[in-house]
mmCIF file of C-alpha atoms and ligand atoms in Angstrom:
data_model
loop_
_atom_site.group_PDB
_atom_site.id
_atom_site.type_symbol
_atom_site.label_atom_id
_atom_site.label_comp_id
_atom_site.label_asym_id
_atom_site.label_seq_id
_atom_site.Cartn_x
_atom_site.Cartn_y
_atom_site.Cartn_z
ATOM 1 C CA MET A 1 156.199 48.822 64.931
ATOM 2 C CA THR A 2 153.761 47.161 62.548
ATOM 3 C CA SER A 3 150.024 46.980 62.427
ATOM 4 C CA SER A 4 147.465 45.160 60.415
ATOM 5 C CA VAL A 5 145.332 48.297 60.509
ATOM 6 C CA SER A 6 146.037 51.813 59.295
ATOM 7 C CA PRO A 7 143.918 53.994 61.530
ATOM 8 C CA PRO A 8 142.584 57.093 59.739
ATOM 9 C CA TYR A 9 143.870 59.447 62.438
ATOM 10 C CA LYS A 10 147.206 60.394 63.990
ATOM 11 C CA CYS A 11 148.506 57.794 66.462
ATOM 12 C CA ASN A 12 151.378 55.484 67.335
ATOM 13 C CA ILE A 13 151.103 51.727 66.960
ATOM 14 C CA TYR A 14 152.293 49.462 69.766
ATOM 15 C CA LYS A 15 152.019 45.678 69.571
ATOM 16 C CA GLY A 16 149.574 46.017 66.699
ATOM 17 C CA LEU A 17 147.256 48.459 68.470
ATOM 18 C CA PRO A 18 146.818 52.200 67.967
ATOM 19 C CA VAL A 19 147.949 54.160 71.015
ATOM 20 C CA PRO A 20 148.081 57.933 71.468
ATOM 21 C CA ASN A 21 150.947 59.616 69.713
ATOM 22 C CA PHE A 22 152.322 60.823 73.059
ATOM 23 C CA ILE A 23 152.875 57.234 74.236
ATOM 24 C CA THR A 24 155.974 55.660 72.786
ATOM 25 C CA ALA A 25 157.222 52.091 72.554
ATOM 26 C CA GLU A 26 160.154 53.183 74.726
ATOM 27 C CA ARG A 27 157.748 54.199 77.479
ATOM 28 C CA TYR A 28 156.030 50.813 77.386
ATOM 29 C CA GLU A 29 159.376 49.075 77.557
ATOM 30 C CA GLU A 30 160.454 51.286 80.435
ATOM 31 C CA LEU A 31 157.299 50.334 82.332
ATOM 32 C CA ASP A 32 157.950 46.661 81.669
ATOM 33 C CA THR A 33 161.487 46.823 82.963
ATOM 34 C CA LEU A 34 161.785 49.694 85.439
ATOM 35 C CA HIS A 35 158.411 50.199 87.012
ATOM 36 C CA LYS A 36 158.302 49.413 90.714
ATOM 37 C CA THR A 37 154.857 48.993 92.179
ATOM 38 C CA ARG A 38 153.893 49.945 95.709
ATOM 39 C CA ASP A 39 151.381 47.889 97.663
ATOM 40 C CA ASP A 40 148.993 50.809 98.019
ATOM 41 C CA ASP A 41 148.974 51.758 94.317
ATOM 42 C CA VAL A 42 145.525 52.032 92.791
ATOM 43 C CA PHE A 43 144.735 51.883 89.099
ATOM 44 C CA ILE A 44 141.660 53.267 87.410
ATOM 45 C CA ALA A 45 141.327 51.171 84.269
ATOM 46 C CA THR A 46 138.833 51.953 81.544
ATOM 47 C CA TYR A 47 138.154 51.861 77.877
ATOM 48 C CA GLN A 48 138.218 55.533 76.916
ATOM 49 C CA LYS A 49 135.045 57.603 77.437
ATOM 50 C CA SER A 50 133.779 55.336 80.176
ATOM 51 C CA GLY A 51 134.091 57.598 83.210
ATOM 52 C CA THR A 52 137.880 57.755 83.644
ATOM 53 C CA THR A 53 138.072 61.439 84.562
ATOM 54 C CA TRP A 54 135.088 61.064 86.845
ATOM 55 C CA LEU A 55 136.892 58.328 88.810
ATOM 56 C CA GLN A 56 140.212 60.202 88.740
ATOM 57 C CA HIS A 57 138.461 63.091 90.444
ATOM 58 C CA ILE A 58 136.567 60.930 92.937
ATOM 59 C CA LEU A 59 139.645 58.986 94.018
ATOM 60 C CA ASN A 60 141.718 62.128 94.330
ATOM 61 C CA GLU A 61 139.024 63.577 96.591
ATOM 62 C CA LEU A 62 138.658 60.395 98.649
ATOM 63 C CA TYR A 63 142.415 60.324 99.241
ATOM 64 C CA ASP A 64 142.539 64.080 100.034
ATOM 65 C CA HIS A 65 144.818 64.999 97.129
ATOM 66 C CA PRO A 66 147.994 63.069 98.028
ATOM 67 C CA GLN A 67 149.980 64.872 95.311
ATOM 68 C CA GLY A 68 148.938 68.336 96.593
ATOM 69 C CA GLU A 69 146.707 70.811 94.808
ATOM 70 C CA LYS A 70 147.081 70.605 91.038
ATOM 71 C CA ASP A 71 145.550 72.622 88.210
ATOM 72 C CA ASN A 72 144.901 69.539 86.116
ATOM 73 C CA ILE A 73 143.623 66.196 87.356
ATOM 74 C CA ASN A 74 146.135 64.399 85.134
ATOM 75 C CA GLU A 75 148.935 65.845 87.275
ATOM 76 C CA ALA A 76 147.362 64.399 90.408
ATOM 77 C CA VAL A 77 146.231 61.094 88.894
ATOM 78 C CA PRO A 78 148.476 60.549 85.887
ATOM 79 C CA TRP A 79 147.988 58.275 82.944
ATOM 80 C CA ILE A 80 150.829 55.909 83.773
ATOM 81 C CA GLN A 81 151.860 55.348 80.160
ATOM 82 C CA GLU A 82 151.960 59.088 79.518
ATOM 83 C CA ALA A 83 153.798 60.295 82.622
ATOM 84 C CA SER A 84 157.562 59.977 82.892
ATOM 85 C CA GLN A 85 159.028 57.288 85.141
ATOM 86 C CA LYS A 86 160.831 59.998 87.104
ATOM 87 C CA LYS A 87 157.572 61.711 87.863
ATOM 88 C CA ILE A 88 155.861 58.515 88.907
ATOM 89 C CA ASP A 89 158.732 57.509 91.165
ATOM 90 C CA ALA A 90 158.526 60.899 92.871
ATOM 91 C CA MET A 91 154.789 60.662 93.596
ATOM 92 C CA LEU A 92 153.692 60.454 97.212
ATOM 93 C CA SER A 93 151.705 57.395 98.303
ATOM 94 C CA PRO A 94 148.986 56.444 97.840
ATOM 95 C CA ARG A 95 149.478 56.801 94.115
ATOM 96 C CA VAL A 96 146.473 56.610 91.840
ATOM 97 C CA PHE A 97 147.026 56.052 88.142
ATOM 98 C CA LYS A 98 144.804 55.830 85.145
ATOM 99 C CA THR A 99 145.326 53.411 82.304
ATOM 100 C CA HIS A 100 143.430 52.426 79.188
ATOM 101 C CA ASP A 101 145.598 49.374 78.644
ATOM 102 C CA ILE A 102 144.035 46.201 77.426
ATOM 103 C CA ASP A 103 145.004 42.701 78.373
ATOM 104 C CA ARG A 104 148.621 43.344 79.332
ATOM 105 C CA TRP A 105 148.538 41.479 82.583
ATOM 106 C CA ASP A 106 152.275 40.833 82.483
ATOM 107 C CA TRP A 107 152.957 44.200 84.037
ATOM 108 C CA ILE A 108 149.653 45.740 84.860
ATOM 109 C CA LEU A 109 148.677 43.091 87.372
ATOM 110 C CA LYS A 110 152.051 42.736 88.980
ATOM 111 C CA GLY A 111 151.968 43.172 92.719
ATOM 112 C CA ASP A 112 149.391 41.091 94.520
ATOM 113 C CA LYS A 113 148.178 43.928 96.737
ATOM 114 C CA ILE A 114 147.617 46.595 94.086
ATOM 115 C CA LYS A 115 144.001 47.505 93.550
ATOM 116 C CA TYR A 116 142.272 48.082 90.237
ATOM 117 C CA ILE A 117 138.970 49.731 89.553
ATOM 118 C CA TYR A 118 137.688 48.771 86.137
ATOM 119 C CA CYS A 119 134.777 50.912 85.015
ATOM 120 C CA TYR A 120 132.911 50.107 81.824
ATOM 121 C CA ARG A 121 130.145 51.863 79.946
ATOM 122 C CA ASN A 122 127.684 50.739 77.300
ATOM 123 C CA PRO A 123 129.277 50.706 73.844
ATOM 124 C CA LYS A 124 126.717 52.953 72.164
ATOM 125 C CA ASP A 125 127.313 55.934 74.434
ATOM 126 C CA VAL A 126 131.074 55.246 74.348
ATOM 127 C CA CYS A 127 130.949 55.283 70.564
ATOM 128 C CA CYS A 128 129.199 58.675 70.439
ATOM 129 C CA SER A 129 131.301 60.201 73.199
ATOM 130 C CA PHE A 130 134.527 59.086 71.535
ATOM 131 C CA TYR A 131 133.582 60.704 68.226
ATOM 132 C CA ASN A 132 133.052 63.994 70.049
ATOM 133 C CA HIS A 133 136.406 63.494 71.778
ATOM 134 C CA MET A 134 138.255 62.961 68.501
ATOM 135 C CA LYS A 135 136.562 65.654 66.486
ATOM 136 C CA ARG A 136 135.851 68.426 68.965
ATOM 137 C CA VAL A 137 138.063 68.081 72.026
ATOM 138 C CA PHE A 138 141.450 66.575 71.081
ATOM 139 C CA VAL A 139 141.320 68.107 67.620
ATOM 140 C CA GLY A 140 145.039 68.553 66.942
ATOM 141 C CA HIS A 141 145.846 65.255 68.633
ATOM 142 C CA TYR A 142 143.892 63.142 66.154
ATOM 143 C CA GLU A 143 143.484 65.398 63.109
ATOM 144 C CA TYR A 144 140.521 63.219 62.261
ATOM 145 C CA THR A 145 138.351 64.427 59.388
ATOM 146 C CA GLY A 146 135.836 61.590 58.971
ATOM 147 C CA THR A 147 132.068 61.905 59.279
ATOM 148 C CA PHE A 148 130.257 60.058 62.042
ATOM 149 C CA SER A 149 129.293 57.177 59.749
ATOM 150 C CA GLU A 150 132.886 56.856 58.527
ATOM 151 C CA TYR A 151 134.104 56.902 62.120
ATOM 152 C CA PHE A 152 131.565 54.258 63.091
ATOM 153 C CA ALA A 153 132.672 51.894 60.323
ATOM 154 C CA ASP A 154 136.403 52.655 60.156
ATOM 155 C CA VAL A 155 137.248 53.353 63.795
ATOM 156 C CA PHE A 156 134.743 52.227 66.397
ATOM 157 C CA ILE A 157 133.335 48.999 65.012
ATOM 158 C CA LYS A 158 136.452 47.795 63.187
ATOM 159 C CA ARG A 159 138.640 45.534 65.254
ATOM 160 C CA ASN A 160 141.930 47.150 66.366
ATOM 161 C CA ALA A 161 141.191 50.462 64.636
ATOM 162 C CA ALA A 162 140.290 52.582 67.671
ATOM 163 C CA GLU A 163 142.845 53.921 70.086
ATOM 164 C CA GLN A 164 143.744 51.207 72.653
ATOM 165 C CA GLY A 165 141.990 48.586 70.572
ATOM 166 C CA TRP A 166 138.499 47.302 70.084
ATOM 167 C CA TYR A 167 135.894 48.088 72.706
ATOM 168 C CA PHE A 168 134.747 44.461 72.792
ATOM 169 C CA ASP A 169 138.271 43.074 73.245
ATOM 170 C CA HIS A 170 138.957 45.559 76.015
ATOM 171 C CA LEU A 171 135.950 44.604 78.099
ATOM 172 C CA ALA A 172 136.416 40.891 77.406
ATOM 173 C CA GLY A 173 140.057 41.144 78.477
ATOM 174 C CA TRP A 174 139.125 42.635 81.833
ATOM 175 C CA PHE A 175 136.057 40.444 82.332
ATOM 176 C CA LYS A 176 138.358 37.425 82.161
ATOM 177 C CA GLN A 177 139.712 38.698 85.487
ATOM 178 C CA LYS A 178 136.299 38.604 87.166
ATOM 179 C CA GLY A 179 136.674 37.015 90.557
ATOM 180 C CA ASN A 180 140.052 38.625 91.172
ATOM 181 C CA PRO A 181 139.516 40.236 94.589
ATOM 182 C CA ASN A 182 141.891 43.081 93.732
ATOM 183 C CA ILE A 183 139.631 44.341 90.941
ATOM 184 C CA LEU A 184 136.442 46.269 91.570
ATOM 185 C CA PHE A 185 134.141 46.299 88.554
ATOM 186 C CA LEU A 186 131.956 49.381 88.249
ATOM 187 C CA THR A 187 129.743 50.680 85.499
ATOM 188 C CA TYR A 188 129.206 54.214 84.298
ATOM 189 C CA GLU A 189 125.462 53.551 84.256
ATOM 190 C CA ASP A 190 125.446 52.603 87.951
ATOM 191 C CA MET A 191 127.399 55.770 88.749
ATOM 192 C CA VAL A 192 124.867 57.915 86.909
ATOM 193 C CA GLU A 193 122.034 56.077 88.632
ATOM 194 C CA ASP A 194 123.348 56.501 92.182
ATOM 195 C CA LEU A 195 126.761 58.072 92.636
ATOM 196 C CA ARG A 196 126.712 57.838 96.439
ATOM 197 C CA ARG A 197 126.082 54.082 96.334
ATOM 198 C CA GLU A 198 129.021 53.592 93.935
ATOM 199 C CA VAL A 199 131.335 55.845 95.954
ATOM 200 C CA LEU A 200 130.562 53.729 99.013
ATOM 201 C CA LYS A 201 131.562 50.613 97.043
ATOM 202 C CA ILE A 202 134.897 52.270 96.268
ATOM 203 C CA VAL A 203 135.401 53.258 99.889
ATOM 204 C CA GLU A 204 134.802 49.715 101.049
ATOM 205 C CA PHE A 205 136.991 48.206 98.343
ATOM 206 C CA LEU A 206 139.899 50.489 99.230
ATOM 207 C CA GLY A 207 139.364 49.997 102.964
ATOM 208 C CA LEU A 208 138.997 53.723 103.637
ATOM 209 C CA GLN A 209 137.406 55.234 106.715
ATOM 210 C CA CYS A 210 135.287 58.217 105.678
ATOM 211 C CA SER A 211 132.724 60.260 107.586
ATOM 212 C CA ASP A 212 129.261 60.782 106.105
ATOM 213 C CA GLU A 213 130.161 64.409 105.614
ATOM 214 C CA LYS A 214 133.245 63.486 103.618
ATOM 215 C CA ILE A 215 131.224 61.134 101.420
ATOM 216 C CA ASP A 216 128.629 63.891 100.882
ATOM 217 C CA ASN A 217 131.370 66.291 99.800
ATOM 218 C CA VAL A 218 132.959 63.800 97.439
ATOM 219 C CA VAL A 219 129.598 62.972 95.866
ATOM 220 C CA SER A 220 128.672 66.607 95.533
ATOM 221 C CA SER A 221 131.971 67.547 93.860
ATOM 222 C CA GLY A 222 131.568 64.539 91.550
ATOM 223 C CA MET A 223 128.174 65.567 90.229
ATOM 224 C CA PHE A 224 128.031 66.434 86.544
ATOM 225 C CA ASP A 225 127.280 70.153 87.044
ATOM 226 C CA SER A 226 130.036 70.569 89.540
ATOM 227 C CA MET A 227 132.623 68.760 87.425
ATOM 228 C CA SER A 228 131.660 70.556 84.236
ATOM 229 C CA LYS A 229 132.430 73.896 85.933
ATOM 230 C CA ASN A 230 135.630 72.674 87.586
ATOM 231 C CA PRO A 231 138.636 73.841 85.510
ATOM 232 C CA THR A 232 140.884 71.143 86.978
ATOM 233 C CA VAL A 233 138.788 68.358 85.440
ATOM 234 C CA ASN A 234 136.775 69.785 82.538
ATOM 235 C CA TYR A 235 139.620 69.808 79.987
ATOM 236 C CA SER A 236 139.033 73.491 79.228
ATOM 237 C CA TRP A 237 142.757 73.532 78.441
ATOM 238 C CA ARG A 238 142.335 71.309 75.352
ATOM 239 C CA ASP A 239 142.607 72.852 71.901
ATOM 240 C CA GLY A 240 139.072 72.009 70.740
ATOM 241 C CA ILE A 241 137.421 73.374 73.856
ATOM 242 C CA ALA A 242 139.698 76.386 74.043
ATOM 243 C CA LYS A 243 138.756 77.374 70.483
ATOM 244 C CA ASP A 244 135.078 76.430 70.399
ATOM 245 C CA PRO A 245 132.777 77.331 73.289
ATOM 246 C CA ASN A 246 130.295 74.659 72.142
ATOM 247 C CA SER A 247 132.892 71.916 72.444
ATOM 248 C CA LYS A 248 132.847 70.054 75.750
ATOM 249 C CA PHE A 249 134.731 67.150 77.336
ATOM 250 C CA ILE A 250 132.223 66.868 80.171
ATOM 251 C CA ARG A 251 129.579 66.909 77.513
ATOM 252 C CA LYS A 252 126.259 65.168 78.259
ATOM 253 C CA GLY A 253 126.987 62.839 81.154
ATOM 254 C CA LYS A 254 123.903 60.743 80.568
ATOM 255 C CA VAL A 255 122.957 57.188 79.726
ATOM 256 C CA GLY A 256 121.225 56.584 76.406
ATOM 257 C CA THR A 257 122.025 59.736 74.453
ATOM 258 C CA TRP A 258 123.142 57.382 71.655
ATOM 259 C CA GLN A 259 119.427 57.185 70.793
ATOM 260 C CA ASP A 260 119.741 60.623 69.165
ATOM 261 C CA GLU A 261 122.997 59.816 67.382
ATOM 262 C CA LEU A 262 123.056 56.221 66.084
ATOM 263 C CA THR A 263 121.029 54.821 63.201
ATOM 264 C CA LYS A 264 118.910 51.718 63.765
ATOM 265 C CA GLU A 265 121.432 49.629 61.800
ATOM 266 C CA GLN A 266 124.385 50.939 63.811
ATOM 267 C CA SER A 267 122.560 50.242 67.047
ATOM 268 C CA GLU A 268 121.687 46.699 65.950
ATOM 269 C CA GLN A 269 125.260 46.023 64.877
ATOM 270 C CA ILE A 270 126.484 46.991 68.346
ATOM 271 C CA ASP A 271 123.715 44.955 70.020
ATOM 272 C CA GLN A 272 124.801 41.824 68.185
ATOM 273 C CA LEU A 273 128.482 42.204 69.102
ATOM 274 C CA THR A 274 127.617 43.010 72.715
ATOM 275 C CA LYS A 275 125.472 39.943 73.009
ATOM 276 C CA ASP A 276 127.893 37.566 71.265
ATOM 277 C CA LEU A 277 131.177 38.802 72.706
ATOM 278 C CA LEU A 278 130.278 40.038 76.168
ATOM 279 C CA GLU A 279 126.836 39.213 77.468
ATOM 280 C CA ILE A 280 126.658 35.517 76.575
ATOM 281 C CA PRO A 281 130.289 34.587 77.303
ATOM 282 C CA PHE A 282 130.502 36.493 80.594
ATOM 283 C CA GLY A 283 126.925 36.264 81.788
ATOM 284 C CA ILE A 284 126.502 40.003 82.190
ATOM 285 C CA ARG A 285 124.001 42.540 80.920
ATOM 286 C CA ILE A 286 125.148 45.911 79.702
ATOM 287 C CA ARG A 287 122.526 48.595 80.230
ATOM 288 C CA ASP A 288 122.316 51.162 77.444
ATOM 289 C CA THR A 289 119.356 52.996 78.970
ATOM 290 C CA LEU A 290 118.318 53.488 82.582
HETATM 291 P P1 LIG B 1 129.772 62.118 77.350
HETATM 292 O O1 LIG B 1 130.686 62.538 76.235
HETATM 293 O O2 LIG B 1 128.807 61.058 76.946
HETATM 294 O O3 LIG B 1 129.084 63.257 78.014
HETATM 295 P P2 LIG B 1 136.374 59.724 80.070
HETATM 296 O O4 LIG B 1 136.769 60.558 81.236
HETATM 297 O O5 LIG B 1 136.599 58.258 80.273
HETATM 298 O O6 LIG B 1 136.992 60.234 78.809
HETATM 299 O O7 LIG B 1 134.793 59.828 79.905
HETATM 300 C C1 LIG B 1 134.187 61.035 79.485
HETATM 301 C C2 LIG B 1 132.685 60.857 79.610
HETATM 302 O O8 LIG B 1 132.347 60.851 81.019
HETATM 303 C C3 LIG B 1 131.909 62.020 78.979
HETATM 304 O O9 LIG B 1 130.684 61.438 78.483
HETATM 305 C C4 LIG B 1 131.678 62.917 80.179
HETATM 306 O O10 LIG B 1 130.599 63.817 80.042
HETATM 307 C C5 LIG B 1 131.377 61.863 81.242
HETATM 308 N N1 LIG B 1 131.496 62.413 82.607
HETATM 309 C C6 LIG B 1 132.555 63.027 83.167
HETATM 310 N N2 LIG B 1 132.259 63.448 84.407
HETATM 311 C C7 LIG B 1 130.971 63.079 84.639
HETATM 312 C C8 LIG B 1 130.072 63.233 85.743
HETATM 313 N N3 LIG B 1 130.440 63.873 86.852
HETATM 314 N N4 LIG B 1 128.815 62.750 85.616
HETATM 315 C C9 LIG B 1 128.427 62.094 84.486
HETATM 316 N N5 LIG B 1 129.244 61.923 83.422
HETATM 317 C C10 LIG B 1 130.494 62.410 83.485
#
């Protein structure tokens, strides 16, 4: 495995991109060759820190926990590249997976009935959330010692230096699939603005029949306060959180907190890339405040 970048934190490199050190090249190859999709499989696809866990929880609730009651949401809705093939094959349908994969349509889009929910979030809040994740939550996983400004320059803004690749490549890769009826595009900002409205979009997309009461319960259990107290989703098991009571995975849950964390120059640098690489080419607007 070779890479043109040497990320300043612990990771594996696969096809030139940093991936978590618990995902091996063998696992990717296994997925390419052995993975059998089922028509009712659903994928939650995100760039990290964009609402993945939130959607894992919501889908698991909407489907009434098809894998049974689990202590950790990642057991119920596994990261497909992390889980073993044996475990995935044994899952009951409907299976919901998470992935942070970028642009690997060769296997990820196989199966013309599989549904994908791609949720994206504005890059400034992602940037700040991901620093917290590396430094305070998954401490032993990354062993990252850089300051925020070093992280900004050497990890977030540098192409191919962040885990799973560059934010802008990730979104552009998925946006190229716009118009594919099997992909629902959501945004973190819309979910914060009106969670019920976004849950109803998911329900319609998946063709589920849900009572108003069920929707109310799903929305209520998906609210920030409820999730931050829920030990099956709040990552209280992670080393950083376990050791430091001020460290949180479900941390702020807001739109625009970057305004307290980024310098004017950092914010402008992100604005320029967002405009040039995402907003103009794909005709979208990414909201970084509500
Ligand atoms: P912050 O660090 O900005 O608070 P992911 O699951 O993709 O890693 O994303 C984690 C981010 O989603 C964190 O953002 C976390 O607080 C936020 N999040 C998780 N559950 C949420 C909820 N119910 N409401 C709002 N934000 C939530």
